[in-house]
Short mmCIF file of C-alpha atoms and ligand atoms in Angstrom, two decimals:
data_model
loop_
_atom_site.label_atom_id
_atom_site.label_comp_id
_atom_site.label_asym_id
_atom_site.label_seq_id
_atom_site.Cartn_x
_atom_site.Cartn_y
_atom_site.Cartn_z
CA MET A 1 0.00 0.00 0.00
CA ARG A 2 1.52 3.32 -1.10
CA THR A 3 0.82 6.39 1.05
CA PRO A 4 -0.65 9.21 -1.06
CA LEU A 5 1.73 12.11 -1.56
CA ILE A 6 0.77 15.66 -2.49
CA VAL A 7 3.63 18.00 -3.36
CA GLY A 8 3.28 21.75 -3.72
CA ASN A 9 5.64 23.33 -6.24
CA TRP A 10 5.59 27.04 -5.47
CA LYS A 11 7.89 27.81 -8.42
CA MET A 12 9.30 31.41 -8.29
CA ASN A 13 6.61 32.78 -5.99
CA LEU A 14 6.22 34.23 -2.47
CA THR A 15 8.51 36.24 -0.25
CA THR A 16 9.62 34.71 3.05
CA LYS A 17 6.83 36.54 4.89
CA GLU A 18 4.20 35.32 2.43
CA ALA A 19 5.65 31.81 2.61
CA ALA A 20 5.42 31.72 6.42
CA SER A 21 1.86 32.98 6.28
CA LEU A 22 0.84 30.29 3.76
CA VAL A 23 2.40 27.55 5.91
CA GLU A 24 0.60 28.81 9.03
CA LYS A 25 -2.73 28.62 7.19
CA LEU A 26 -1.90 25.17 5.82
CA ARG A 27 -0.92 23.82 9.23
CA SER A 28 -4.42 24.36 10.58
CA ARG A 29 -6.07 22.96 7.45
CA LEU A 30 -3.85 19.85 7.35
CA SER A 31 -3.94 18.89 11.03
CA ASP A 32 -6.42 16.03 10.43
CA THR A 33 -5.09 14.65 7.14
CA LYS A 34 -2.25 12.48 8.46
CA GLU A 35 -3.03 9.61 6.03
CA VAL A 36 -1.71 11.80 3.22
CA GLU A 37 1.94 12.82 3.05
CA VAL A 38 2.50 16.46 2.12
CA ALA A 39 5.64 18.20 0.89
CA LEU A 40 6.10 21.89 0.15
CA CYS A 41 8.74 23.00 -2.36
CA PRO A 42 9.27 26.76 -2.03
CA PRO A 43 12.03 28.72 -3.77
CA PHE A 44 15.50 28.36 -2.17
CA THR A 45 15.06 31.76 -0.47
CA SER A 46 12.12 30.54 1.66
CA LEU A 47 13.34 27.01 2.42
CA GLU A 48 14.64 27.86 5.88
CA THR A 49 11.52 29.81 6.85
CA VAL A 50 9.22 27.09 5.53
CA ALA A 51 11.20 24.32 7.26
CA LYS A 52 11.01 26.20 10.58
CA THR A 53 7.32 27.00 10.19
CA CYS A 54 6.54 23.36 9.28
CA LYS A 55 8.36 21.94 12.33
CA GLY A 56 6.23 19.47 14.28
CA SER A 57 3.45 19.47 11.67
CA GLY A 58 4.57 16.40 9.70
CA ILE A 59 4.69 18.51 6.52
CA HIS A 60 7.86 17.78 4.55
CA VAL A 61 9.99 20.35 2.80
CA GLY A 62 11.63 19.99 -0.59
CA ALA A 63 13.61 22.03 -3.10
CA GLN A 64 12.75 22.67 -6.74
CA ASN A 65 16.22 21.85 -8.07
CA MET A 66 19.82 21.33 -6.92
CA PHE A 67 23.32 20.84 -8.31
CA TRP A 68 24.97 17.42 -8.11
CA GLU A 69 28.26 18.42 -6.45
CA ASP A 70 28.49 18.76 -2.66
CA GLN A 71 30.39 22.08 -2.77
CA GLY A 72 32.81 24.12 -4.85
CA ALA A 73 33.17 26.80 -7.51
CA TYR A 74 29.67 26.60 -9.03
CA THR A 75 28.39 30.16 -8.80
CA GLY A 76 24.66 30.38 -8.28
CA GLU A 77 24.14 26.71 -7.51
CA ILE A 78 22.83 24.99 -4.36
CA SER A 79 24.11 21.60 -3.20
CA PRO A 80 22.34 18.61 -1.63
CA VAL A 81 24.39 19.17 1.53
CA MET A 82 22.90 22.67 1.82
CA LEU A 83 19.38 21.33 1.26
CA LYS A 84 19.82 18.71 3.98
CA ASP A 85 21.21 21.38 6.28
CA LEU A 86 17.96 23.37 5.86
CA GLY A 87 15.79 20.34 6.61
CA CYS A 88 14.79 19.25 3.11
CA SER A 89 13.77 15.65 2.51
CA PHE A 90 12.63 15.95 -1.15
CA VAL A 91 13.99 17.60 -4.29
CA ILE A 92 12.15 18.05 -7.59
CA LEU A 93 14.44 17.10 -10.49
CA GLY A 94 13.98 17.46 -14.24
CA HIS A 95 10.89 19.67 -14.07
CA SER A 96 9.86 20.65 -17.60
CA GLU A 97 10.42 24.35 -16.80
CA ARG A 98 14.06 23.50 -15.95
CA ARG A 99 14.32 21.56 -19.21
CA GLN A 100 12.65 24.32 -21.25
CA PHE A 101 14.28 27.46 -19.79
CA PHE A 102 17.55 26.25 -18.25
CA GLY A 103 18.81 23.51 -20.55
CA GLU A 104 18.25 20.62 -18.11
CA THR A 105 19.00 17.32 -19.85
CA ASN A 106 18.36 13.71 -18.88
CA GLU A 107 22.12 13.39 -18.34
CA ASN A 108 22.07 16.27 -15.82
CA VAL A 109 19.02 14.82 -14.12
CA SER A 110 20.77 11.47 -13.79
CA LYS A 111 23.77 13.07 -12.02
CA LYS A 112 21.41 14.94 -9.73
CA VAL A 113 19.39 11.80 -8.94
CA LYS A 114 22.55 9.90 -7.95
CA SER A 115 23.67 12.81 -5.78
CA ALA A 116 20.23 13.13 -4.13
CA LEU A 117 20.19 9.41 -3.32
CA LYS A 118 23.71 9.61 -1.88
CA HIS A 119 22.50 12.34 0.49
CA LYS A 120 19.22 10.59 1.33
CA LEU A 121 17.10 13.23 -0.37
CA ILE A 122 14.09 11.78 -2.19
CA PRO A 123 14.22 12.91 -5.82
CA ILE A 124 10.87 13.64 -7.47
CA ILE A 125 11.84 12.77 -11.03
CA CYS A 126 9.66 14.61 -13.55
CA VAL A 127 8.88 13.17 -16.97
CA GLY A 128 6.34 14.20 -19.59
CA GLU A 129 5.76 14.83 -23.25
CA THR A 130 5.18 18.10 -25.11
CA LEU A 131 2.01 18.66 -27.11
CA SER A 132 3.72 17.93 -30.44
CA GLN A 133 5.20 14.71 -29.03
CA ARG A 134 1.77 13.65 -27.81
CA GLU A 135 0.21 14.42 -31.17
CA ALA A 136 2.96 12.39 -32.87
CA GLY A 137 2.13 9.40 -30.63
CA GLU A 138 5.46 9.65 -28.83
CA THR A 139 4.24 9.96 -25.23
CA ASP A 140 5.37 6.50 -24.07
CA ARG A 141 8.72 6.69 -25.87
CA VAL A 142 9.55 10.15 -24.46
CA CYS A 143 8.55 9.24 -20.91
CA ARG A 144 10.46 5.93 -21.06
CA GLU A 145 13.58 7.68 -22.32
CA GLN A 146 13.38 10.39 -19.64
CA LEU A 147 12.88 7.87 -16.84
CA MET A 148 15.50 5.34 -18.01
CA GLU A 149 18.12 8.02 -18.67
CA SER A 150 17.41 9.72 -15.33
CA LEU A 151 18.04 6.40 -13.57
CA GLU A 152 21.08 5.52 -15.70
CA GLY A 153 23.79 3.82 -13.62
CA ILE A 154 21.53 3.18 -10.62
CA ASP A 155 21.56 -0.61 -10.30
CA ASN A 156 19.53 -1.11 -7.16
CA LEU A 157 16.43 0.60 -5.89
CA GLU A 158 14.10 -0.44 -3.09
CA GLY A 159 11.39 1.85 -4.43
CA ASN A 160 10.65 4.18 -1.54
CA GLU A 161 13.78 6.30 -2.11
CA ILE A 162 12.44 7.88 -5.31
CA VAL A 163 9.18 9.44 -6.52
CA VAL A 164 8.25 9.80 -10.19
CA ALA A 165 5.98 12.60 -11.44
CA TYR A 166 4.24 12.26 -14.78
CA GLU A 167 3.63 15.81 -15.97
CA PRO A 168 2.48 16.30 -19.55
CA VAL A 169 4.16 19.60 -20.50
CA TRP A 170 1.04 20.88 -22.27
CA ALA A 171 -0.97 20.48 -19.04
CA ILE A 172 1.34 22.50 -16.78
CA GLY A 173 -0.16 25.86 -15.83
CA THR A 174 -2.58 25.74 -18.77
CA GLY A 175 -5.81 24.64 -17.13
CA ARG A 176 -5.81 21.58 -19.42
CA THR A 177 -5.27 18.14 -17.90
CA ALA A 178 -4.57 14.69 -19.24
CA SER A 179 -7.61 12.49 -18.85
CA PRO A 180 -7.28 10.44 -15.65
CA LYS A 181 -7.30 7.25 -17.79
CA ASP A 182 -4.48 8.54 -20.04
CA ALA A 183 -2.47 9.61 -16.99
CA ASP A 184 -2.99 6.20 -15.42
CA HIS A 185 -1.88 4.51 -18.65
CA VAL A 186 1.44 6.40 -18.54
CA ALA A 187 1.84 5.77 -14.79
CA ASN A 188 1.26 2.05 -15.37
CA PHE A 189 3.73 2.09 -18.26
CA LEU A 190 6.35 3.77 -16.04
CA ARG A 191 5.72 1.16 -13.33
CA LEU A 192 6.29 -1.63 -15.85
CA ILE A 193 9.61 -0.05 -16.84
CA LEU A 194 10.61 0.06 -13.16
CA ALA A 195 9.57 -3.60 -12.76
CA ASN A 196 11.68 -4.63 -15.77
CA THR A 197 14.67 -2.54 -14.71
CA TYR A 198 14.59 -3.40 -10.99
CA SER A 199 11.92 -5.76 -9.69
CA ALA A 200 8.17 -6.09 -9.31
CA ARG A 201 8.59 -5.29 -5.61
CA THR A 202 10.47 -2.07 -6.36
CA ALA A 203 7.89 -1.02 -8.95
CA GLU A 204 5.08 -1.65 -6.47
CA ARG A 205 6.71 0.66 -3.94
CA VAL A 206 7.54 3.65 -6.14
CA ARG A 207 5.02 6.46 -5.82
CA ILE A 208 3.98 7.93 -9.15
CA LEU A 209 2.34 11.36 -9.11
CA TYR A 210 0.32 13.13 -11.77
CA GLY A 211 1.02 16.83 -12.37
CA GLY A 212 -0.59 19.37 -14.67
CA SER A 213 -3.35 21.79 -13.63
CA VAL A 214 -4.43 19.72 -10.63
CA LYS A 215 -7.06 21.47 -8.51
CA PRO A 216 -9.76 20.50 -5.98
CA GLU A 217 -12.24 19.98 -8.85
CA ASN A 218 -10.19 17.22 -10.53
CA ILE A 219 -7.96 15.59 -7.88
CA VAL A 220 -10.50 12.92 -6.92
CA GLU A 221 -10.51 11.40 -10.42
CA PHE A 222 -6.72 11.28 -10.54
CA ILE A 223 -6.20 9.82 -7.07
CA ALA A 224 -8.82 7.16 -7.84
CA GLN A 225 -6.59 5.71 -10.59
CA PRO A 226 -4.77 2.53 -9.53
CA ASN A 227 -1.31 3.73 -10.58
CA ILE A 228 -1.54 7.35 -9.47
CA ASP A 229 -0.41 7.92 -5.90
CA GLY A 230 -0.76 11.65 -5.60
CA ALA A 231 -0.06 14.92 -7.35
CA LEU A 232 2.57 17.53 -8.03
CA VAL A 233 0.63 20.78 -7.76
CA GLY A 234 1.81 24.14 -9.07
CA GLY A 235 -0.68 27.02 -9.24
CA ALA A 236 -3.21 25.54 -6.81
CA SER A 237 -0.50 25.05 -4.15
CA LEU A 238 -0.15 28.81 -3.68
CA LYS A 239 -3.52 29.15 -1.94
CA ALA A 240 -4.15 27.50 1.42
CA ASP A 241 -7.81 26.82 0.58
CA SER A 242 -7.18 25.02 -2.72
CA PHE A 243 -4.08 23.11 -1.60
CA GLY A 244 -5.68 22.14 1.71
CA GLU A 245 -8.76 20.92 -0.13
CA ILE A 246 -6.68 18.85 -2.59
CA VAL A 247 -4.96 17.12 0.34
CA ARG A 248 -8.25 16.60 2.21
CA LEU A 249 -9.84 15.01 -0.88
CA CYS A 250 -7.05 12.41 -0.97
CA VAL A 251 -7.89 11.07 2.49
CA ILE A 252 -9.54 7.74 1.88
C1 LIG B 301 4.01 22.00 -11.83
O1 LIG B 301 4.58 23.07 -11.67
O2 LIG B 301 4.65 20.95 -11.66
C2 LIG B 301 2.59 21.98 -12.19
C3 LIG B 301 2.01 20.84 -12.38
O3 LIG B 301 1.96 23.22 -12.30
P1 LIG B 301 0.37 23.47 -12.41
O4 LIG B 301 -0.27 22.66 -11.30
O5 LIG B 301 0.23 24.93 -12.21
O6 LIG B 301 -0.05 22.99 -13.76
#
């Protein structure tokens, strides 16, 4: 049985004061939803504030990216050691906005995944096709390639040390979503790849999230799918009411 996981990706939003205020509101809304795991991924600048404000609530904190080296002359980068120091337990890797605007490649993601695992940070590995790839019938191929290349060189996995997020690029921030059935098809396909690469037991344990315009009005259909274990939420995670409601609706 996989525990549902709802992750808020705040992207480049909120000052530290606004971040603390959002967490305070969420704490009261999430006090009776312990069956669902929750992680908040604010910008680097608010990580410390969010980690402190989350203390004792059971809400996890994650980053939206990291570099793979522990330290050194990498101006502008943040290391896994620094994330652990601030209290992070998750890190989003390979988000399509990193791929689109910052040249993130599967090869980079793979180095970051290895580094995250070494530091006991749970990588949330994002995969997903663009609209033109979907229209060309390439969804499965693209997602397989992204997942396999992100896990390149990792020979053993128990399953609970990674999370995979299926995020169709055309559904992110657009108000459009994949149909729950289509999303479940891809999640099932990704699970089969994990079973072939590692083992059926590993594949059974990996949590696979759906991401792309998730909101209170559509979460129930996604979480009801057998292969979807939660959501990576962008826009709707910036409001306590909508994010709190998404989490509440995942309590079985
Ligand atoms: C995301 O940023 O990962 C995301 C899914 O955004 P949104 O929920 O706004 O589509």
